[in-house]
């Protein structure tokens, strides 16, 4: 398959403005003739539905939760990046662009990243107009704080609730369109298939999670905005409902899946305490602004952290990376935390943790000053651990968080299936091999508010679309195959629970496709995932029926997808014989333990094509060209 990225010509600073002008347009009176399905109502989906509804399109929005306000976007606590340069410390659109390309270890598409940086300031202005309560400094300007991978303060925040406040803004904008009738909301629906008519995406099959009924919905285009696949690791910072389903079903219908091995391990999470856990809790990266990361210089030190003098503390990030200190990118911080624990310096009962200490910040600004910035995060930590982080350092350890890989899209955010657009974390395009902190909210809102309203109009204006309805054979067949898939799960009647299979998959992927990867471990993972998947289809127990509320069935459907996707995750990691960003191969590292890229062989997007059950995926490549940010070895020292 030839991948056409459709990147406009000209200087990178002019591409987006030129493209917007050159895109064909839909007359305002004609927009009401088109229907758009938006799957997912987090930041990317809600902002897209609101914007498209405001323009006059008919929008059908599908929410897996009972309310869009429960989308996992609320869990993005720390902030959102933008290049306004309010602190007057040298930031600019170009610097944000540069930091993002470098932070992604030169594995992102330049044109998309520059567009993201261009949109960043528009997002802040738009959200302020919506009433999002960003933090402000004494003079009245919006306040900023620092995040990893940057030496400027560009992260706007609403205390430790930034994602929630931004989502409320997008939700309110969307619900305004619901009240006007341009957006119709379908809550508690899960997409189980993408319907193609004439090779174009023209609808979806969803399951009503309350009644179990399968529903078909038609449209002129489909936008998938369903987040990432971090729950393939079982334990992650993602909500339990986050899944790969919509992406995977679109993939099986012809949408290529790009760079699945680019998974982000977040360095600032509450450590695992036992097998009873179903998820992990993120402590915002913003805490690394004022918290200092350290371990005792002597392994197994039994003393309280407050009893260990400064001379016997190893501030490993500050010592190894003096220019960035505790604000190195997430992949670097995570890898170094793992390294000191592997070397026997870990703390806590599990010895798989490091300290995040706020004693210096409290001395400087007092408890009230720290609380003003991070109070709700400290409350959350104390509720979970029963320890007061004002009196004792937090204990943190890396965990699965965000996924940079996703469905391949061109510059217009359209997948390899015409009419199927992909927004936010569900696409691959902006973050390369490592996402900088506070850029997830930025991408979701840029895609929804400022990109898709232009590019979907260009698609409609340049494409002939025949009228379709759900009585057509393509919809009927898709619904039948979905029902057969569900019936097969219900009829296995095995001995093991869905959770047992998911937990086993998580152990395999975390141990072999987590922070450290190598050829032997990846080959082992592939073999074990294939065996586990075979066992799943023979021995899983899914009680109940399909014609009612059945959360075990919901989970079984998602785990079945993860068991297929997990194999591709490992195969992509095995194929990429280099280290870059969050993809760290033990065989490819510098003497100092840093990621060692192979730009000659792997400076491309690896886009995988589904070839059918029991067949190997086919690899397609999109070469990456760097005309503005030259390929260099990443350094944060």
XYZ file of C-alpha atoms in Angstrom:
637
model
C 0.000 0.000 0.000
C 1.390 3.409 -0.942
C 0.992 5.829 1.931
C 0.070 9.342 0.818
C 0.614 11.709 3.730
C -0.790 14.638 1.708
C 1.581 17.101 3.335
C 1.294 20.542 1.686
C 4.282 22.081 -0.028
C 6.171 25.175 1.031
C 7.946 26.146 4.260
C 6.724 24.381 7.383
C 5.596 27.715 8.838
C 3.214 28.225 5.911
C 1.907 24.696 5.256
C -1.215 24.813 7.411
C -2.351 28.285 6.328
C -1.794 27.345 2.682
C -3.607 24.039 3.125
C -6.620 25.656 4.756
C -6.936 27.999 1.799
C -6.493 25.251 -0.799
C -8.990 22.832 0.773
C -12.300 22.689 -1.014
C -15.161 24.068 1.026
C -18.768 23.160 1.721
C -21.326 25.932 1.372
C -22.804 26.761 4.826
C -26.288 25.874 3.576
C -25.029 22.500 2.337
C -23.371 21.449 5.592
C -26.721 20.342 6.999
C -26.862 17.735 4.211
C -23.917 15.837 5.725
C -23.904 13.566 8.762
C -20.788 12.832 10.803
C -20.380 10.091 13.392
C -17.996 10.930 16.254
C -16.962 7.919 18.332
C -15.712 9.006 21.739
C -16.604 12.132 23.692
C -13.422 12.941 25.561
C -11.498 16.080 24.699
C -10.903 15.206 21.035
C -14.381 13.810 20.417
C -16.352 16.423 22.368
C -14.473 19.338 20.804
C -14.947 17.840 17.328
C -18.664 17.240 17.872
C -19.128 20.761 19.230
C -17.207 22.369 16.356
C -18.867 20.340 13.599
C -22.302 20.919 15.103
C -21.624 24.650 15.319
C -20.719 24.647 11.626
C -24.063 23.097 10.765
C -23.232 19.450 10.182
C -25.494 16.764 11.620
C -23.440 14.969 14.253
C -24.051 11.651 15.998
C -21.830 11.443 19.089
C -21.235 8.078 20.746
C -20.174 7.903 24.384
C -19.119 4.691 26.116
C -19.882 6.237 29.526
C -23.197 7.361 30.952
C -21.972 10.945 30.458
C -19.140 12.542 28.453
C -18.041 14.149 31.713
C -16.671 10.752 32.750
C -14.244 10.525 29.822
C -10.707 9.616 30.799
C -9.528 13.059 29.626
C -10.354 14.253 33.145
C -7.372 12.285 34.439
C -4.874 14.547 32.628
C -4.108 16.613 35.690
C -0.983 18.657 35.138
C -1.645 21.067 32.300
C -1.720 21.918 28.610
C 1.169 23.329 26.577
C 1.003 26.502 24.505
C 3.555 28.965 23.154
C 2.073 32.243 24.442
C 5.369 33.079 26.205
C 3.656 34.891 29.069
C 6.669 34.301 31.378
C 8.853 36.061 28.747
C 11.442 33.298 28.940
C 12.045 32.791 25.232
C 9.220 30.516 24.154
C 7.763 30.591 20.649
C 5.780 28.451 18.241
C 9.043 27.268 16.728
C 10.531 26.359 20.122
C 7.420 24.339 21.027
C 7.663 22.648 17.628
C 11.369 21.927 18.153
C 10.943 20.593 21.696
C 8.117 18.299 20.571
C 10.058 16.834 17.642
C 13.156 16.378 19.802
C 11.109 15.026 22.716
C 9.619 12.431 20.361
C 13.178 11.366 19.482
C 12.755 12.455 15.858
C 10.096 9.930 15.028
C 7.156 12.300 14.382
C 6.007 13.988 11.188
C 7.326 17.564 11.143
C 4.355 19.142 9.375
C 1.816 17.784 11.856
C 3.898 18.845 14.854
C 4.294 22.405 13.589
C 0.558 22.660 13.020
C 0.013 21.479 16.589
C 2.329 24.205 17.889
C 0.539 26.804 15.752
C -2.837 25.802 17.186
C -1.641 25.827 20.789
C -2.259 29.522 21.465
C -5.682 29.388 19.819
C -6.639 26.598 22.200
C -5.792 28.638 25.301
C -7.652 31.719 24.055
C -10.665 29.590 23.102
C -10.777 27.827 26.457
C -10.403 31.077 28.410
C -13.399 32.389 26.461
C -15.312 29.253 27.492
C -14.590 30.032 31.127
C -11.952 27.397 31.890
C -10.477 28.549 35.242
C -6.782 28.501 34.448
C -4.413 29.458 37.243
C -3.379 33.101 37.225
C -0.413 34.961 38.630
C -0.598 38.081 40.784
C -0.650 40.472 37.809
C -3.688 38.754 36.262
C -1.976 36.928 33.404
C -2.455 33.201 33.074
C 0.198 31.382 35.055
C 2.572 28.759 33.661
C 4.636 25.922 35.046
C 7.318 23.688 33.600
C 7.043 20.137 32.307
C 9.630 17.627 31.174
C 11.621 18.127 27.986
C 11.487 21.940 27.970
C 13.541 24.723 29.494
C 10.711 27.250 29.359
C 7.481 27.490 31.346
C 4.695 26.914 28.832
C 2.220 24.690 30.643
C -1.126 26.297 31.485
C -2.995 24.621 34.301
C -6.080 24.598 36.482
C -4.481 23.424 39.716
C -4.370 19.618 39.413
C -7.633 19.353 37.488
C -6.682 20.682 34.067
C -8.120 17.830 32.028
C -11.388 17.937 33.920
C -11.810 21.688 33.475
C -10.974 21.548 29.760
C -13.385 18.652 29.303
C -16.143 20.613 31.001
C -15.552 23.417 28.505
C -15.748 21.051 25.535
C -18.707 19.212 27.072
C -20.662 22.434 27.545
C -19.937 23.482 23.966
C -21.120 20.081 22.733
C -24.251 20.064 24.892
C -25.158 23.479 23.517
C -25.257 21.823 20.103
C -27.269 18.936 21.542
C -29.872 21.416 22.751
C -29.903 23.053 19.308
C -30.395 19.682 17.625
C -27.234 19.634 15.517
C -25.625 16.972 17.754
C -27.445 13.822 18.855
C -25.930 12.069 21.840
C -25.843 8.270 22.157
C -24.642 7.355 25.656
C -23.571 3.892 26.836
C -22.747 2.665 23.339
C -19.567 0.853 22.332
C -18.383 0.675 18.739
C -17.838 -2.920 17.601
C -17.426 -2.513 13.845
C -16.789 0.024 11.109
C -19.072 -0.280 8.087
C -17.669 0.340 4.617
C -19.825 0.991 1.577
C -18.032 1.321 -1.730
C -14.698 1.302 0.105
C -15.612 4.349 2.216
C -16.454 4.561 5.917
C -20.218 5.082 6.040
C -21.267 3.922 9.476
C -20.684 1.851 12.576
C -22.157 -1.030 14.555
C -22.489 -0.344 18.277
C -23.666 -2.337 21.260
C -26.070 -0.667 23.659
C -24.356 -1.423 26.960
C -27.613 -1.238 28.925
C -29.895 -3.384 26.768
C -27.304 -5.398 24.822
C -28.981 -4.455 21.541
C -26.804 -4.126 18.453
C -27.467 -0.907 16.537
C -26.356 0.246 13.108
C -25.835 3.933 12.365
C -25.091 5.464 8.978
C -23.211 8.684 8.156
C -21.105 10.356 5.497
C -17.904 10.127 7.557
C -16.724 8.583 10.828
C -14.375 10.231 13.341
C -12.719 7.893 15.838
C -11.584 9.635 19.026
C -11.429 6.805 21.544
C -8.033 7.287 23.193
C -5.155 4.845 23.482
C -4.400 1.194 24.210
C -2.410 1.429 27.474
C -4.630 -1.175 29.159
C -2.970 -3.887 27.084
C -0.576 -3.933 30.074
C -3.551 -4.597 32.407
C -2.157 -2.357 35.145
C -1.969 1.186 33.808
C -2.983 4.709 34.728
C -5.913 4.440 32.306
C -9.509 4.030 33.418
C -10.639 0.401 33.275
C -12.980 1.115 30.383
C -10.214 2.392 28.093
C -9.692 -0.098 25.281
C -8.344 -0.676 21.790
C -11.680 -1.834 20.358
C -12.701 0.973 17.976
C -9.150 1.319 16.662
C -8.772 -2.435 16.219
C -12.109 -2.840 14.411
C -11.213 0.004 12.049
C -7.816 -1.648 11.575
C -9.485 -4.895 10.548
C -11.497 -2.936 7.973
C -8.372 -1.552 6.330
C -7.047 1.268 8.520
C -3.305 0.822 9.005
C -1.978 0.792 12.568
C 1.217 2.807 12.973
C 4.053 2.390 15.480
C 2.162 0.333 18.092
C 5.422 -0.255 19.994
C 5.587 3.453 20.920
C 4.074 3.231 24.393
C 4.725 5.751 27.139
C 5.705 4.726 30.622
C 4.949 7.581 33.027
C 7.606 8.031 35.741
C 5.343 9.520 38.409
C 2.852 6.841 39.461
C 1.942 5.292 42.792
C 3.749 1.906 42.818
C 2.080 -1.487 42.523
C 1.170 -2.985 45.883
C -0.430 -6.326 44.994
C -2.281 -8.535 42.518
C -5.616 -7.313 43.859
C -5.163 -4.006 42.008
C -7.070 -3.366 38.788
C -5.354 -0.089 37.861
C -2.663 2.345 38.947
C -2.864 6.004 39.910
C -0.941 8.778 38.227
C 0.706 11.560 40.200
C 0.925 14.464 37.765
C 4.230 15.245 36.083
C 3.696 18.815 37.282
C 4.880 17.581 40.686
C 8.396 17.330 39.267
C 8.439 21.141 39.134
C 8.895 21.296 42.900
C 9.492 17.696 43.945
C 13.025 16.272 43.890
C 13.566 12.644 42.868
C 16.078 10.631 44.892
C 17.032 7.307 46.458
C 19.499 6.450 49.248
C 23.034 5.973 47.951
C 23.187 2.724 49.914
C 20.803 -0.069 48.991
C 18.477 -1.406 51.675
C 18.906 1.662 53.893
C 16.415 1.075 56.772
C 16.236 4.701 57.922
C 13.299 7.034 57.426
C 13.880 9.373 54.485
C 13.978 12.358 56.852
C 16.854 10.720 58.756
C 19.033 10.305 55.663
C 21.386 13.320 55.294
C 21.839 15.136 51.986
C 25.297 13.643 51.474
C 23.805 10.123 51.469
C 21.020 10.889 48.975
C 21.355 10.155 45.269
C 19.474 12.788 43.268
C 20.083 10.746 40.165
C 18.224 12.879 37.618
C 19.838 16.091 38.822
C 23.295 14.520 38.784
C 23.003 12.844 35.381
C 21.102 15.620 33.590
C 22.135 18.935 35.163
C 20.577 21.082 32.413
C 17.086 19.621 32.830
C 17.323 17.918 36.225
C 14.024 16.440 37.378
C 12.307 17.815 34.253
C 13.824 15.419 31.733
C 11.279 13.801 29.362
C 9.185 10.938 30.654
C 11.038 8.147 28.904
C 14.380 9.317 30.338
C 12.996 9.719 33.869
C 11.240 6.344 33.761
C 14.271 4.486 32.475
C 16.505 5.969 35.168
C 14.048 5.156 37.953
C 13.983 1.550 36.762
C 17.781 1.530 36.563
C 18.369 2.619 40.165
C 15.795 0.096 41.390
C 17.414 -2.650 39.292
C 20.696 -1.694 40.988
C 19.197 -2.344 44.429
C 18.551 1.270 45.455
C 14.752 1.141 45.370
C 12.700 2.154 48.400
C 9.504 0.967 50.068
C 8.487 -2.599 50.860
C 8.656 -3.671 47.201
C 11.963 -1.870 46.525
C 10.385 -0.826 43.218
C 9.964 2.862 44.039
C 11.899 6.112 44.349
C 11.211 9.181 46.467
C 9.555 12.365 45.184
C 10.413 14.843 47.936
C 8.802 18.269 48.520
C 10.751 19.259 51.637
C 12.756 21.936 49.824
C 9.656 23.419 48.189
C 7.838 23.528 51.541
C 10.806 25.348 53.105
C 10.734 27.828 50.219
C 6.995 28.599 49.878
C 5.401 26.827 52.830
C 2.742 24.107 52.864
C 0.141 26.646 51.779
C 2.175 27.559 48.689
C 2.582 23.908 47.689
C -1.080 23.224 48.407
C -2.181 26.107 46.195
C -0.535 24.379 43.220
C -0.993 20.695 43.963
C -3.409 20.355 46.880
C -5.844 17.899 45.299
C -2.965 15.688 44.128
C -1.585 15.539 47.663
C -5.030 14.666 49.009
C -5.353 11.865 46.451
C -1.945 10.451 47.366
C -2.795 10.469 51.074
C -6.150 8.772 50.524
C -4.514 5.961 48.536
C -1.378 5.414 50.629
C -2.459 6.709 54.066
C 0.750 8.776 54.176
C 1.006 12.561 54.416
C 3.160 13.776 51.489
C 3.708 17.119 53.243
C 5.541 15.242 56.003
C 7.089 12.348 54.065
C 8.275 12.047 50.448
C 5.905 10.425 47.971
C 6.958 7.047 46.637
C 6.638 6.750 42.857
C 7.494 4.276 40.100
C 6.902 4.174 36.325
C 3.701 2.675 34.886
C 1.977 2.358 31.524
C 0.245 5.617 30.678
C -0.096 7.037 27.152
C 0.323 5.487 23.721
C 2.016 7.394 20.911
C 1.211 4.720 18.334
C -2.243 4.555 16.801
C -4.094 4.460 13.520
C -2.095 5.952 10.675
C -3.489 9.241 9.388
C -2.484 11.676 6.691
C -2.149 15.434 7.181
C -5.955 15.695 7.055
C -6.302 13.187 9.935
C -7.828 10.627 7.574
C -6.853 6.976 7.882
C -6.208 4.650 4.963
C -9.966 4.036 4.894
C -11.523 6.980 3.021
C -13.955 8.843 5.231
C -12.560 7.407 8.477
C -10.839 10.190 10.410
C -8.897 9.632 13.622
C -8.399 12.258 16.322
C -6.376 12.639 19.507
C -4.540 9.744 21.130
C -6.156 7.265 18.745
C -3.914 8.500 15.895
C -0.151 8.290 15.681
C 0.829 11.584 14.159
C 2.165 14.126 16.635
C 4.337 12.642 19.364
C 6.830 10.299 17.733
C 8.386 7.813 20.132
C 7.747 9.837 23.291
C 5.105 12.409 24.184
C 6.157 15.454 26.157
C 4.054 16.049 29.241
C 1.051 18.387 28.820
C 0.852 17.746 25.070
C -1.999 15.209 25.118
C -4.652 17.810 25.941
C -3.113 20.080 23.335
C -3.376 17.479 20.570
C -6.907 16.403 21.434
C -8.248 19.955 21.373
C -6.220 20.993 18.320
C -7.606 18.061 16.339
C -11.178 18.666 17.478
C -11.465 22.448 17.499
C -9.062 23.560 14.778
C -8.131 20.768 12.351
C -11.049 18.431 11.642
C -13.552 21.251 10.889
C -11.397 22.195 7.888
C -10.243 18.798 6.670
C -13.562 16.966 6.877
C -15.110 19.754 4.806
C -12.413 19.255 2.186
C -13.292 15.558 2.075
C -17.011 16.199 1.646
C -16.475 18.833 -1.027
C -14.165 16.603 -3.047
C -15.920 13.228 -2.698
C -19.045 11.856 -4.293
C -21.114 10.165 -1.602
C -24.120 8.044 -2.488
C -27.026 7.862 -0.085
C -26.852 4.872 2.269
C -29.113 3.410 4.945
C -28.788 0.683 7.521
C -30.923 -1.780 5.561
C -28.108 -2.251 3.028
C -26.204 -5.511 2.910
C -22.981 -3.979 4.287
C -24.716 -2.948 7.528
C -26.669 -6.187 7.850
C -23.537 -8.292 7.324
C -21.520 -6.240 9.815
C -24.224 -6.649 12.454
C -24.431 -10.400 11.797
C -20.673 -10.896 12.135
C -20.666 -8.837 15.352
C -23.455 -10.949 16.811
C -21.639 -14.142 15.829
C -18.507 -12.856 17.590
C -20.488 -12.158 20.780
C -22.328 -15.492 20.636
C -19.037 -17.310 20.292
C -17.755 -15.672 23.487
C -20.906 -16.519 25.417
C -20.891 -20.158 24.288
C -17.333 -21.060 25.357
C -18.324 -21.653 28.988
C -14.776 -22.264 30.170
C -13.136 -22.230 33.595
C -11.073 -19.009 33.732
C -12.385 -15.505 34.202
C -11.833 -12.679 31.737
C -9.806 -10.818 34.353
C -7.447 -13.773 34.767
C -6.673 -13.708 31.049
C -6.241 -9.948 31.037
C -3.907 -10.082 34.038
C -1.805 -12.794 32.378
C -1.583 -10.726 29.202
C -0.498 -7.774 31.325
C 2.313 -9.763 32.944
C 3.556 -10.892 29.525
C 3.480 -7.439 27.960
C 4.881 -5.544 30.957
C 7.716 -8.004 31.534
C 8.745 -8.232 27.867
C 7.335 -5.185 26.038
C 7.530 -2.660 28.860
C 10.409 -0.335 29.724
C 13.166 -2.718 28.657
C 12.853 -4.867 25.545
C 15.141 -7.365 23.856
C 14.949 -9.919 21.063
C 14.584 -12.978 23.283
C 11.930 -11.370 25.471
C 9.901 -10.130 22.520
C 9.969 -13.514 20.801
C 8.883 -15.085 24.087
C 6.064 -12.552 24.402
C 4.762 -13.282 20.906
C 4.736 -17.023 21.558
C 3.041 -16.651 24.950
C 0.405 -14.210 23.649
C -0.496 -16.565 20.810
C -0.851 -19.450 23.285
C -2.845 -17.330 25.712
C -5.184 -16.231 22.935
C -5.793 -19.834 21.903
C -6.560 -20.739 25.513
C -8.893 -17.743 25.841
C -11.085 -18.936 22.989
C -11.293 -22.397 24.555
C -11.469 -21.695 28.269
C -12.863 -18.242 29.080
C -15.984 -18.028 31.207
C -18.459 -15.308 30.186
C -21.665 -15.671 32.209
C -24.978 -14.019 31.427
C -26.455 -13.114 28.070
C -26.184 -10.491 25.362
C -29.676 -9.071 25.822
C -29.001 -7.233 29.077
C -26.450 -5.212 31.007
C -23.403 -7.500 31.122
C -20.074 -5.975 32.132
C -18.256 -9.303 31.976
C -19.216 -9.568 28.313
C -18.067 -5.994 27.706
C -14.718 -6.839 29.251
C -14.413 -10.094 27.319
C -14.884 -8.280 24.006
C -12.152 -5.810 24.938
C -9.737 -8.477 26.159
C -10.265 -10.472 22.961
C -9.136 -7.379 21.035
C -6.157 -6.859 23.344
C -5.057 -10.465 22.828
C -4.845 -9.815 19.077
C -3.396 -6.341 19.393
C -0.795 -7.440 21.966
C 0.846 -9.724 19.430
C 1.205 -6.833 16.952
C 2.594 -4.634 19.721
C 5.362 -7.159 20.365
C 6.000 -7.805 16.660
C 6.430 -4.092 15.989
C 8.863 -3.805 18.911
C 10.789 -6.826 17.595
C 10.938 -5.353 14.099
C 12.288 -1.971 15.245
C 15.942 -2.843 15.848
C 16.805 0.465 17.514
C 16.028 2.398 20.663
C 14.089 5.639 20.449
C 12.036 7.441 23.052
C 9.819 5.035 24.980
C 10.884 2.105 22.774
C 14.076 0.919 24.466
C 15.846 -2.158 23.139
C 18.551 -3.415 25.505
C 20.717 -4.314 22.507
C 20.683 -0.726 21.219
C 21.936 1.699 23.837
C 24.882 4.021 24.313
C 27.585 3.257 26.894
C 25.786 5.717 29.195
C 22.541 3.720 28.920
C 20.729 6.166 26.627
C 18.572 5.270 23.613
C 20.570 4.610 20.444
C 18.618 5.317 17.262
C 19.329 3.886 13.819
C 18.279 6.695 11.491
C 19.603 4.937 8.394
C 17.263 1.962 8.774
C 14.376 3.153 10.926
C 13.686 6.815 10.238
C 10.168 5.930 9.145
C 6.679 5.218 10.371
C 5.952 1.494 10.582
C 2.330 1.139 9.442
C 0.910 -2.372 9.716
C -1.833 -3.763 7.484
C -4.258 -6.446 8.655
C -4.231 -9.403 6.279
C -6.862 -11.543 7.968
C -7.166 -14.032 10.822
C -4.160 -16.345 11.206
C -2.179 -14.311 8.668
C 0.823 -12.106 9.253
C 0.473 -8.346 9.178
C 2.091 -6.596 6.241
C 4.493 -3.738 6.888
C 4.146 -0.419 5.062
C 6.532 2.496 5.572
C 6.209 6.252 5.505
C 9.668 7.814 5.382
C 10.168 10.728 7.747
C 11.984 13.798 6.438
C 13.506 16.410 8.711
C 14.003 19.707 6.951
C 13.711 22.055 9.921
C 14.879 20.084 12.957
C 18.042 18.238 12.092
C 18.536 14.679 13.265
C 20.814 14.721 16.291
C 21.410 12.484 19.273
C 18.984 13.606 21.949
C 20.717 15.073 24.993
C 19.270 16.590 28.153
C 22.585 16.984 29.963
